[in-house]
């Protein structure tokens, strides 16, 4: 009888707590969104599964000695996984559209207002009973950068306790870009502005593409060394892509390596989705602020593009400003789609890729600023 | 409450400093592209690999005309085929 009792006490059924069950349902919801709705499946599948694993009673996945504990400790606590992902993203990024039309960098800069305005919003939530420190607020604000690896990197440095909620918010809203952005883009532009056709981009030579990442790195070294982990890895990946002599390394960085790291990054983030860390009012605040951050970033990008259209000799379709929030290449595709609705002959995709990759650089720079000033 | 207000002030300063820095950094990058990269592009343009001229013996002409030799060979083959058909009957 005693052994039967011991056996029962070692089952999951006897040890389940309500919080664990709820978090398993949250993990299952992430799996549903990824598999049935195709929302950022590459990350949400391992993240959702990680959330289920970490909430299994008795198994101790996220305790010392557990698999997820070590994955988190080795890859995310140290910042290595997001940086490796950033290298892969660099290897996948073509800066041609940006170099051909460099003023689109200003659109990428304007869209970062979403980050800094959200920082303000997070602190404002302290007046309604939440308790966010400046580090917490900075980590939450980076969701507005619409850049998963940057958000995870900064959150792991500034607010590891909020990492799970921040990663879930960042990737959820990135998947929701086609739903969040179009109403804002339509509200801030006229039909005539959405119809604007832009001049064809000039040809960008190989030497420009090779020197560009080195120039970006040099400027980061001079002016913002705190951002060099992110920008440096990004530039390394991009240089491998463009130099043309290490195709094997470039291919590995943008395929096998980024895939392997994505599995572990997802599991590591999932390990932070435990009941005690996720089921609180702060998570609700983070989810709300994430939506605000995306919306403000989109709006300021579009408004900046409108201003550029007024001041510039060449016509600028304001829709491409929305791509400044990064979320590559989803935001550029959304700009293209909304443009096509107004003018079926107007293909904005290449023009939107300029502010889109500028947004990646902009959010990495913003993360460096927050690290330097708050970290 | 005073602590909240101090945080609010700090967030405002951070927002201002952050946006100025982001614009300054990416603005400098515009200058870098316009000054350095564009000059480099003019000095080292992409080398265009010229396609090798097709040999005179090549019958696959791209201008739409058909080589007279090919026309003669096909005509000969067709007439030979017809002759064979008529002798079989």
Short mmCIF file of C-alpha atoms in Angstrom, two decimals:
data_model
loop_
_atom_site.label_atom_id
_atom_site.label_comp_id
_atom_site.label_asym_id
_atom_site.label_seq_id
_atom_site.Cartn_x
_atom_site.Cartn_y
_atom_site.Cartn_z
CA UNK A 1 0.00 0.00 0.00
CA UNK A 2 2.86 2.32 0.90
CA UNK A 3 4.60 1.67 -2.44
CA UNK A 4 1.35 2.42 -4.28
CA UNK A 5 1.18 5.74 -2.45
CA UNK A 6 4.79 6.55 -3.40
CA UNK A 7 4.03 5.60 -7.01
CA UNK A 8 0.97 7.89 -7.03
CA UNK A 9 3.00 10.75 -5.57
CA UNK A 10 5.53 10.41 -8.38
CA UNK A 11 2.90 10.88 -11.10
CA UNK A 12 2.22 14.19 -12.77
CA UNK A 13 -1.47 14.04 -11.81
CA UNK A 14 -0.66 14.14 -8.09
CA UNK A 15 1.78 17.04 -8.44
CA UNK A 16 0.07 19.38 -10.91
CA UNK A 17 -0.51 22.94 -9.77
CA UNK A 18 -3.08 25.22 -11.39
CA UNK A 19 -0.39 27.63 -12.64
CA UNK A 20 1.44 24.83 -14.42
CA UNK A 21 -1.74 23.71 -16.16
CA UNK A 22 -2.46 27.28 -17.29
CA UNK A 23 1.09 27.69 -18.61
CA UNK A 24 0.83 24.40 -20.48
CA UNK A 25 -2.31 25.78 -22.10
CA UNK A 26 -0.36 28.95 -22.98
CA UNK A 27 2.35 26.74 -24.54
CA UNK A 28 -0.31 24.80 -26.44
CA UNK A 29 -1.79 28.10 -27.68
CA UNK A 30 1.64 29.08 -29.03
CA UNK A 31 1.83 25.71 -30.81
CA UNK A 32 -1.66 26.27 -32.23
CA UNK A 33 -0.75 29.76 -33.50
CA UNK A 34 2.43 28.40 -35.07
CA UNK A 35 1.01 25.24 -36.66
CA UNK A 36 -2.56 26.22 -37.56
CA UNK A 37 -2.10 29.96 -38.15
CA UNK A 38 1.55 29.93 -39.34
CA UNK A 39 2.51 32.70 -36.85
CA UNK A 40 6.34 32.79 -36.68
CA UNK A 41 6.38 28.96 -36.59
CA UNK A 42 10.16 28.61 -36.58
CA UNK A 43 10.36 30.13 -33.13
CA UNK A 44 6.90 29.56 -31.67
CA UNK A 45 7.04 25.75 -32.10
CA UNK A 46 10.17 25.25 -29.94
CA UNK A 47 9.06 28.08 -27.62
CA UNK A 48 5.59 26.63 -27.09
CA UNK A 49 7.01 23.15 -26.57
CA UNK A 50 9.61 24.56 -24.17
CA UNK A 51 6.77 26.16 -22.20
CA UNK A 52 5.07 22.76 -21.88
CA UNK A 53 8.28 21.00 -20.88
CA UNK A 54 9.27 23.57 -18.26
CA UNK A 55 5.89 23.27 -16.51
CA UNK A 56 5.95 19.49 -16.18
CA UNK A 57 5.82 18.72 -12.47
CA UNK A 58 8.61 16.61 -10.90
CA UNK A 59 10.66 16.47 -14.16
CA UNK A 60 12.61 19.63 -13.24
CA UNK A 61 13.48 20.74 -16.78
CA UNK A 62 14.30 24.27 -15.67
CA UNK A 63 15.94 23.46 -12.34
CA UNK A 64 19.67 22.98 -11.89
CA UNK A 65 20.47 19.72 -13.63
CA UNK A 66 17.58 20.04 -16.09
CA UNK A 67 18.07 20.35 -19.85
CA UNK A 68 16.26 23.67 -20.30
CA UNK A 69 18.16 25.21 -17.38
CA UNK A 70 21.46 24.57 -19.13
CA UNK A 71 20.19 25.63 -22.56
CA UNK A 72 19.07 28.94 -21.04
CA UNK A 73 22.24 29.36 -19.02
CA UNK A 74 24.62 28.58 -21.91
CA UNK A 75 22.83 30.35 -24.74
CA UNK A 76 20.56 33.09 -23.51
CA UNK A 77 21.97 34.19 -20.17
CA UNK A 78 25.31 34.71 -21.91
CA UNK A 79 23.66 36.38 -24.93
CA UNK A 80 25.27 33.93 -27.36
CA UNK A 81 22.14 32.58 -29.09
CA UNK A 82 20.60 35.92 -30.11
CA UNK A 83 23.99 37.06 -31.37
CA UNK A 84 24.43 33.93 -33.50
CA UNK A 85 20.93 34.46 -34.88
CA UNK A 86 21.88 38.04 -35.68
CA UNK A 87 24.90 36.78 -37.63
CA UNK A 88 22.56 34.56 -39.67
CA UNK A 89 20.19 37.47 -40.24
CA UNK A 90 23.16 39.52 -41.47
CA UNK A 91 24.06 36.73 -43.88
CA UNK A 92 20.49 36.79 -45.21
CA UNK A 93 20.26 40.58 -45.56
CA UNK A 94 20.82 42.38 -48.85
CA UNK A 95 21.65 46.03 -48.22
CA UNK A 96 21.41 46.85 -51.94
CA UNK A 97 18.09 48.70 -51.66
CA UNK A 98 19.37 50.73 -48.71
CA UNK A 99 22.66 51.69 -50.38
CA UNK A 100 20.79 52.65 -53.56
CA UNK A 101 18.48 54.98 -51.61
CA UNK A 102 20.36 55.89 -48.39
CA UNK A 103 17.85 58.50 -47.20
CA UNK A 104 15.54 55.62 -46.28
CA UNK A 105 17.82 55.26 -43.23
CA UNK A 106 15.90 58.22 -41.80
CA UNK A 107 12.70 56.15 -42.01
CA UNK A 108 14.40 53.38 -40.04
CA UNK A 109 15.48 55.98 -37.48
CA UNK A 110 12.00 57.55 -37.19
CA UNK A 111 10.34 54.19 -36.59
CA UNK A 112 12.53 53.69 -33.51
CA UNK A 113 10.41 56.32 -31.79
CA UNK A 114 8.13 53.38 -30.98
CA UNK A 115 10.86 52.06 -28.67
CA UNK A 116 11.48 55.27 -26.77
CA UNK A 117 7.80 56.23 -26.52
CA UNK A 118 7.06 52.80 -25.04
CA UNK A 119 9.80 53.34 -22.48
CA UNK A 120 7.80 56.36 -21.41
CA UNK A 121 4.61 54.27 -21.40
CA UNK A 122 6.16 51.54 -19.25
CA UNK A 123 7.21 54.08 -16.63
CA UNK A 124 3.73 55.65 -16.83
CA UNK A 125 2.22 52.26 -15.89
CA UNK A 126 3.91 52.65 -12.49
CA UNK A 127 1.21 55.22 -11.69
CA UNK A 128 -1.48 52.52 -12.01
CA UNK A 129 0.14 50.09 -9.62
CA UNK A 130 2.71 48.21 -11.71
CA UNK A 131 6.31 48.35 -10.63
CA UNK A 132 8.67 48.64 -13.59
CA UNK A 133 12.24 49.80 -12.99
CA UNK A 134 14.12 51.72 -15.69
CA UNK A 135 15.84 48.46 -16.73
CA UNK A 136 12.48 46.68 -16.98
CA UNK A 137 11.01 49.54 -19.00
CA UNK A 138 13.99 49.57 -21.40
CA UNK A 139 13.74 45.80 -21.97
CA UNK A 140 9.99 46.09 -22.62
CA UNK A 141 10.42 49.10 -24.91
CA UNK A 142 12.72 47.22 -27.29
CA UNK A 143 9.68 45.17 -28.39
CA UNK A 144 8.98 48.25 -30.54
CA UNK A 145 12.13 47.45 -32.48
CA UNK A 146 10.24 44.47 -33.95
CA UNK A 147 13.42 42.48 -33.89
CA UNK A 148 13.30 39.17 -31.97
CA UNK A 149 17.02 38.55 -31.36
CA UNK A 150 17.60 42.17 -30.29
CA UNK A 151 14.65 42.00 -27.87
CA UNK A 152 15.89 38.72 -26.35
CA UNK A 153 19.47 40.00 -26.13
CA UNK A 154 18.49 43.20 -24.35
CA UNK A 155 15.94 41.50 -22.07
CA UNK A 156 18.51 38.86 -21.03
CA UNK A 157 20.88 41.68 -20.04
CA UNK A 158 18.45 44.12 -18.41
CA UNK A 159 15.43 42.15 -17.16
CA UNK A 160 15.89 38.34 -17.31
CA UNK A 161 12.74 37.81 -15.22
CA UNK A 162 10.61 39.43 -17.91
CA UNK A 163 12.33 37.63 -20.80
CA UNK A 164 9.55 35.10 -21.42
CA UNK A 165 6.79 37.69 -21.63
CA UNK A 166 8.92 40.07 -23.72
CA UNK A 167 9.87 37.32 -26.22
CA UNK A 168 6.27 36.12 -26.52
CA UNK A 169 5.06 39.71 -27.05
CA UNK A 170 7.82 40.51 -29.57
CA UNK A 171 7.27 37.45 -31.74
CA UNK A 172 3.47 37.55 -31.44
CA UNK A 173 3.31 41.15 -32.62
CA UNK A 174 5.84 40.48 -35.38
CA UNK A 175 3.50 37.77 -36.63
CA UNK A 176 0.61 40.23 -36.36
CA UNK A 177 2.32 42.93 -38.45
CA UNK A 178 -0.05 42.30 -41.43
CA UNK A 179 -3.00 42.96 -39.10
CA UNK A 180 -1.60 45.81 -36.96
CA UNK A 181 0.04 47.96 -39.63
CA UNK A 182 -2.43 48.40 -42.56
CA UNK A 183 -5.14 50.34 -40.64
CA UNK A 184 -2.51 52.77 -39.30
CA UNK A 185 -0.95 53.15 -42.77
CA UNK A 186 -4.33 53.85 -44.37
CA UNK A 187 -5.36 56.27 -41.61
CA UNK A 188 -2.23 58.40 -42.00
CA UNK A 189 -2.06 58.53 -45.82
CA UNK A 190 -4.33 59.74 -48.60
CA UNK A 191 -5.34 57.62 -51.59
CA UNK A 192 -3.14 59.83 -53.81
CA UNK A 193 -0.11 59.31 -51.57
CA UNK A 194 -0.57 55.53 -51.58
CA UNK A 195 -0.61 55.60 -55.39
CA UNK A 196 2.79 57.30 -55.67
CA UNK A 197 5.19 55.36 -57.87
CA UNK A 198 8.86 55.64 -56.98
CA UNK A 199 11.84 55.90 -59.34
CA UNK A 200 13.72 52.70 -60.09
CA UNK A 201 16.68 52.07 -57.77
CA UNK A 202 20.21 52.40 -59.15
CA UNK A 203 22.54 49.42 -59.54
CA UNK A 204 24.72 48.83 -56.45
CA UNK A 205 28.22 47.52 -57.13
CA UNK A 206 29.88 44.66 -55.31
CA UNK A 207 32.56 46.87 -53.78
CA UNK A 208 29.85 49.02 -52.13
CA UNK A 209 28.18 45.96 -50.64
CA UNK A 210 31.52 44.67 -49.28
CA UNK A 211 32.61 47.98 -47.76
CA UNK A 212 29.17 48.79 -46.25
CA UNK A 213 29.23 46.32 -43.30
CA UNK A 214 32.83 47.31 -42.53
CA UNK A 215 31.84 50.99 -42.51
CA UNK A 216 28.85 50.30 -40.22
CA UNK A 217 31.10 48.37 -37.83
CA UNK A 218 33.71 51.13 -37.83
CA UNK A 219 31.09 53.75 -36.99
CA UNK A 220 29.69 51.56 -34.20
CA UNK A 221 33.17 51.11 -32.77
CA UNK A 222 33.70 54.87 -32.78
CA UNK A 223 30.32 56.05 -31.52
CA UNK A 224 28.49 53.21 -29.76
CA UNK A 225 30.71 50.31 -28.63
CA UNK A 226 27.85 48.99 -26.46
CA UNK A 227 26.06 48.00 -29.67
CA UNK A 228 29.06 46.19 -31.20
CA UNK A 229 28.01 42.68 -30.05
CA UNK A 230 24.79 42.99 -32.08
CA UNK A 231 26.08 45.13 -34.95
CA UNK A 232 29.40 43.26 -35.10
CA UNK A 233 27.82 39.84 -35.53
CA UNK A 234 25.32 41.28 -38.00
CA UNK A 235 28.12 42.84 -40.05
CA UNK A 236 30.19 39.63 -39.95
CA UNK A 237 27.26 37.67 -41.39
CA UNK A 238 26.68 40.33 -44.06
CA UNK A 239 30.37 40.50 -45.01
CA UNK A 240 30.47 36.70 -45.41
CA UNK A 241 27.50 37.00 -47.76
CA UNK A 242 28.86 39.84 -49.87
CA UNK A 243 32.60 39.15 -50.07
CA UNK A 244 31.99 36.11 -52.26
CA UNK A 245 34.95 34.06 -51.03
CA UNK A 246 33.32 32.23 -48.11
CA UNK A 247 30.07 31.03 -49.64
CA UNK A 248 30.17 27.89 -47.49
CA UNK A 249 30.34 29.91 -44.27
CA UNK A 250 27.64 32.29 -45.47
CA UNK A 251 25.42 29.35 -46.39
CA UNK A 252 25.99 27.73 -42.98
CA UNK A 253 25.26 30.98 -41.12
CA UNK A 254 21.97 31.52 -42.95
CA UNK A 255 20.81 27.90 -42.96
CA UNK A 256 22.17 25.16 -40.68
CA UNK A 257 23.58 27.37 -37.91
CA UNK A 258 20.59 29.70 -37.62
CA UNK A 259 18.22 26.71 -37.67
CA UNK A 260 20.10 24.88 -34.91
CA UNK A 261 20.35 27.99 -32.77
CA UNK A 262 16.66 28.81 -33.36
CA UNK A 263 15.67 25.43 -31.86
CA UNK A 264 17.68 26.09 -28.72
CA UNK A 265 16.72 29.76 -28.51
CA UNK A 266 13.03 28.81 -28.66
CA UNK A 267 13.44 26.14 -25.98
CA UNK A 268 15.48 28.51 -23.80
CA UNK A 269 12.87 31.26 -24.03
CA UNK A 270 10.14 28.67 -23.43
CA UNK A 271 11.89 27.69 -20.20
CA UNK A 272 11.14 31.20 -18.93
CA UNK A 273 7.41 30.68 -19.40
CA UNK A 274 6.85 29.31 -15.94
CA UNK A 275 3.73 30.16 -13.97
CA UNK A 276 5.47 32.27 -11.33
CA UNK A 277 7.25 34.39 -13.94
CA UNK A 278 4.46 34.71 -16.51
CA UNK A 279 1.13 34.71 -14.67
CA UNK A 280 1.15 38.22 -13.25
CA UNK A 281 -0.11 41.70 -14.08
CA UNK A 282 3.29 42.70 -15.45
CA UNK A 283 2.78 40.30 -18.38
CA UNK A 284 -0.51 42.00 -19.24
CA UNK A 285 1.26 45.36 -19.12
CA UNK A 286 4.04 44.04 -21.39
CA UNK A 287 1.56 42.66 -23.94
CA UNK A 288 -0.32 45.97 -24.01
CA UNK A 289 2.86 48.03 -24.30
CA UNK A 290 4.13 45.81 -27.13
CA UNK A 291 1.08 46.62 -29.25
CA UNK A 292 1.49 50.33 -28.47
CA UNK A 293 5.18 50.19 -29.40
CA UNK A 294 4.46 48.60 -32.80
CA UNK A 295 1.70 51.06 -33.57
CA UNK A 296 3.73 54.14 -32.65
CA UNK A 297 6.76 52.88 -34.62
CA UNK A 298 4.60 52.30 -37.69
CA UNK A 299 2.96 55.72 -37.38
CA UNK A 300 6.21 57.67 -36.98
CA UNK A 301 7.77 55.80 -39.93
CA UNK A 302 4.82 56.71 -42.17
CA UNK A 303 4.80 60.33 -40.97
CA UNK A 304 8.54 60.65 -41.63
CA UNK A 305 8.05 59.27 -45.14
CA UNK A 306 5.27 61.82 -45.72
CA UNK A 307 7.64 64.58 -44.65
CA UNK A 308 10.36 63.24 -46.95
CA UNK A 309 7.87 63.17 -49.82
CA UNK A 310 7.07 66.85 -49.20
CA UNK A 311 10.71 67.95 -48.94
CA UNK A 312 12.48 65.64 -51.37
CA UNK A 313 12.82 66.17 -55.12
CA UNK A 314 12.16 62.49 -55.77
CA UNK A 315 8.76 61.14 -54.86
CA UNK A 316 8.53 58.95 -51.78
CA UNK A 317 5.51 56.73 -51.16
CA UNK A 318 4.70 57.21 -47.45
CA UNK A 319 3.74 53.53 -47.12
CA UNK A 320 7.39 52.46 -47.17
CA UNK A 321 7.91 54.34 -43.89
CA UNK A 322 5.93 51.64 -42.08
CA UNK A 323 8.66 49.13 -43.02
CA UNK A 324 11.08 51.10 -40.81
CA UNK A 325 10.01 49.06 -37.78
CA UNK A 326 12.17 46.19 -39.18
CA UNK A 327 10.23 42.85 -38.86
CA UNK A 328 12.09 41.80 -42.03
CA UNK A 329 10.67 41.06 -44.57
CA UNK A 330 7.07 41.01 -43.33
CA UNK A 331 6.77 44.81 -42.92
CA UNK A 332 8.13 45.40 -46.46
CA UNK A 333 5.62 42.91 -47.84
CA UNK A 334 2.80 44.70 -46.02
CA UNK A 335 3.89 48.05 -47.52
CA UNK A 336 3.93 46.41 -50.96
CA UNK A 337 0.48 44.88 -50.45
CA UNK A 338 -1.17 48.10 -49.25
CA UNK A 339 0.49 49.95 -52.17
CA UNK A 340 -0.85 47.41 -54.66
CA UNK A 341 -4.38 47.87 -53.29
CA UNK A 342 -4.22 51.57 -54.22
CA UNK A 343 -2.35 51.12 -57.49
CA UNK A 344 -2.15 47.59 -58.99
CA UNK A 345 0.92 48.57 -61.05
CA UNK A 346 2.90 49.91 -58.12
CA UNK A 347 5.42 47.44 -56.69
CA UNK A 348 6.96 48.94 -53.55
CA UNK A 349 8.71 45.82 -52.24
CA UNK A 350 12.28 46.78 -53.21
CA UNK A 351 11.76 50.38 -52.07
CA UNK A 352 10.39 49.16 -48.73
CA UNK A 353 13.37 46.84 -48.20
CA UNK A 354 15.56 49.95 -47.71
CA UNK A 355 13.78 51.23 -44.57
CA UNK A 356 13.17 47.62 -43.52
CA UNK A 357 16.89 46.78 -43.18
CA UNK A 358 17.52 50.32 -41.88
CA UNK A 359 15.08 49.42 -39.10
CA UNK A 360 17.24 46.42 -38.17
CA UNK A 361 20.26 48.69 -37.84
CA UNK A 362 18.17 51.32 -36.05
CA UNK A 363 16.84 48.88 -33.45
CA UNK A 364 20.35 47.49 -32.85
CA UNK A 365 21.59 51.06 -32.32
CA UNK A 366 18.64 51.80 -29.99
CA UNK A 367 19.44 48.62 -28.03
CA UNK A 368 23.06 49.79 -27.74
CA UNK A 369 21.91 53.18 -26.46
CA UNK A 370 19.66 51.56 -23.82
CA UNK A 371 22.49 49.22 -22.78
CA UNK A 372 24.93 52.11 -22.53
CA UNK A 373 22.59 54.42 -20.58
CA UNK A 374 20.59 51.97 -18.44
CA UNK A 375 22.57 48.69 -18.35
CA UNK B 1 5.20 59.20 -6.08
CA UNK B 2 8.32 61.37 -6.16
CA UNK B 3 10.29 58.31 -7.23
CA UNK B 4 7.83 57.76 -10.09
CA UNK B 5 8.19 61.37 -11.17
CA UNK B 6 11.98 61.08 -11.15
CA UNK B 7 11.71 57.93 -13.31
CA UNK B 8 9.35 59.77 -15.64
CA UNK B 9 11.88 62.57 -16.04
CA UNK B 10 14.66 60.06 -16.64
CA UNK B 11 12.55 58.28 -19.29
CA UNK B 12 11.94 61.61 -21.03
CA UNK B 13 15.64 62.39 -21.08
CA UNK B 14 16.38 58.90 -22.37
CA UNK B 15 13.79 59.29 -25.13
CA UNK B 16 15.24 62.60 -26.25
CA UNK B 17 18.86 61.47 -26.11
CA UNK B 18 18.04 58.13 -27.73
CA UNK B 19 16.16 59.59 -30.70
CA UNK B 20 18.82 62.26 -31.29
CA UNK B 21 21.53 59.60 -31.22
CA UNK B 22 19.66 57.19 -33.54
CA UNK B 23 19.07 59.98 -36.08
CA UNK B 24 22.68 61.20 -35.79
CA UNK B 25 24.11 57.69 -36.22
CA UNK B 26 21.96 56.73 -39.19
CA UNK B 27 22.43 60.26 -40.62
CA UNK B 28 26.19 59.74 -40.53
CA UNK B 29 25.66 56.45 -42.30
CA UNK B 30 23.86 58.35 -45.10
CA UNK B 31 26.92 60.62 -45.41
CA UNK B 32 29.17 57.54 -45.44
CA UNK B 33 27.15 55.96 -48.27
CA UNK B 34 26.93 59.16 -50.31
CA UNK B 35 30.58 60.11 -49.90
CA UNK B 36 32.58 56.90 -49.60
CA UNK B 37 30.53 54.18 -51.25
CA UNK B 38 29.37 56.20 -54.25
CA UNK B 39 32.98 57.29 -54.97
CA UNK B 40 34.17 53.70 -54.61
CA UNK B 41 31.45 52.55 -56.98
CA UNK B 42 32.63 55.03 -59.63
CA UNK B 43 36.26 54.01 -59.18
CA UNK B 44 35.60 50.27 -59.11
CA UNK B 45 32.51 49.55 -61.20
CA UNK B 46 31.32 45.98 -61.52
CA UNK B 47 33.20 44.21 -64.32
CA UNK B 48 30.73 42.91 -66.85
CA UNK B 49 31.67 39.50 -68.20
CA UNK B 50 31.24 39.62 -71.98
CA UNK B 51 29.66 36.59 -73.51
CA UNK B 52 31.90 34.77 -75.99
CA UNK B 53 30.98 35.47 -79.62
CA UNK B 54 29.23 32.56 -81.27
CA UNK B 55 31.29 30.71 -83.87
CA UNK B 56 30.42 30.99 -87.53
CA UNK B 57 29.78 27.27 -87.68
CA UNK B 58 27.05 27.55 -85.06
CA UNK B 59 23.68 27.11 -86.71
CA UNK B 60 21.61 28.29 -83.72
CA UNK B 61 21.21 31.88 -84.85
CA UNK B 62 19.23 34.14 -82.60
CA UNK B 63 18.15 36.73 -85.16
CA UNK B 64 15.28 34.60 -86.42
CA UNK B 65 16.73 33.82 -89.89
CA UNK B 66 17.38 30.21 -90.89
CA UNK B 67 20.70 29.07 -92.29
CA UNK B 68 20.30 28.24 -96.04
CA UNK B 69 22.29 25.03 -95.51
CA UNK B 70 19.73 23.84 -92.99
CA UNK B 71 16.87 24.70 -95.37
CA UNK B 72 18.58 22.73 -98.16
CA UNK B 73 19.18 19.71 -95.91
CA UNK B 74 15.55 19.63 -94.70
CA UNK B 75 14.23 20.07 -98.26
CA UNK B 76 16.42 17.19 -99.47
CA UNK B 77 15.26 14.96 -96.61
CA UNK B 78 11.57 15.77 -97.27
CA UNK B 79 11.84 15.07 -101.02
CA UNK B 80 13.71 11.81 -100.31
CA UNK B 81 10.99 10.76 -97.86
CA UNK B 82 8.25 11.51 -100.42
CA UNK B 83 10.07 9.51 -103.09
CA UNK B 84 10.32 6.54 -100.72
CA UNK B 85 6.61 6.79 -99.92
CA UNK B 86 5.66 6.89 -103.63
CA UNK B 87 7.86 3.83 -104.53
CA UNK B 88 6.31 1.83 -101.63
CA UNK B 89 2.82 2.46 -103.06
#
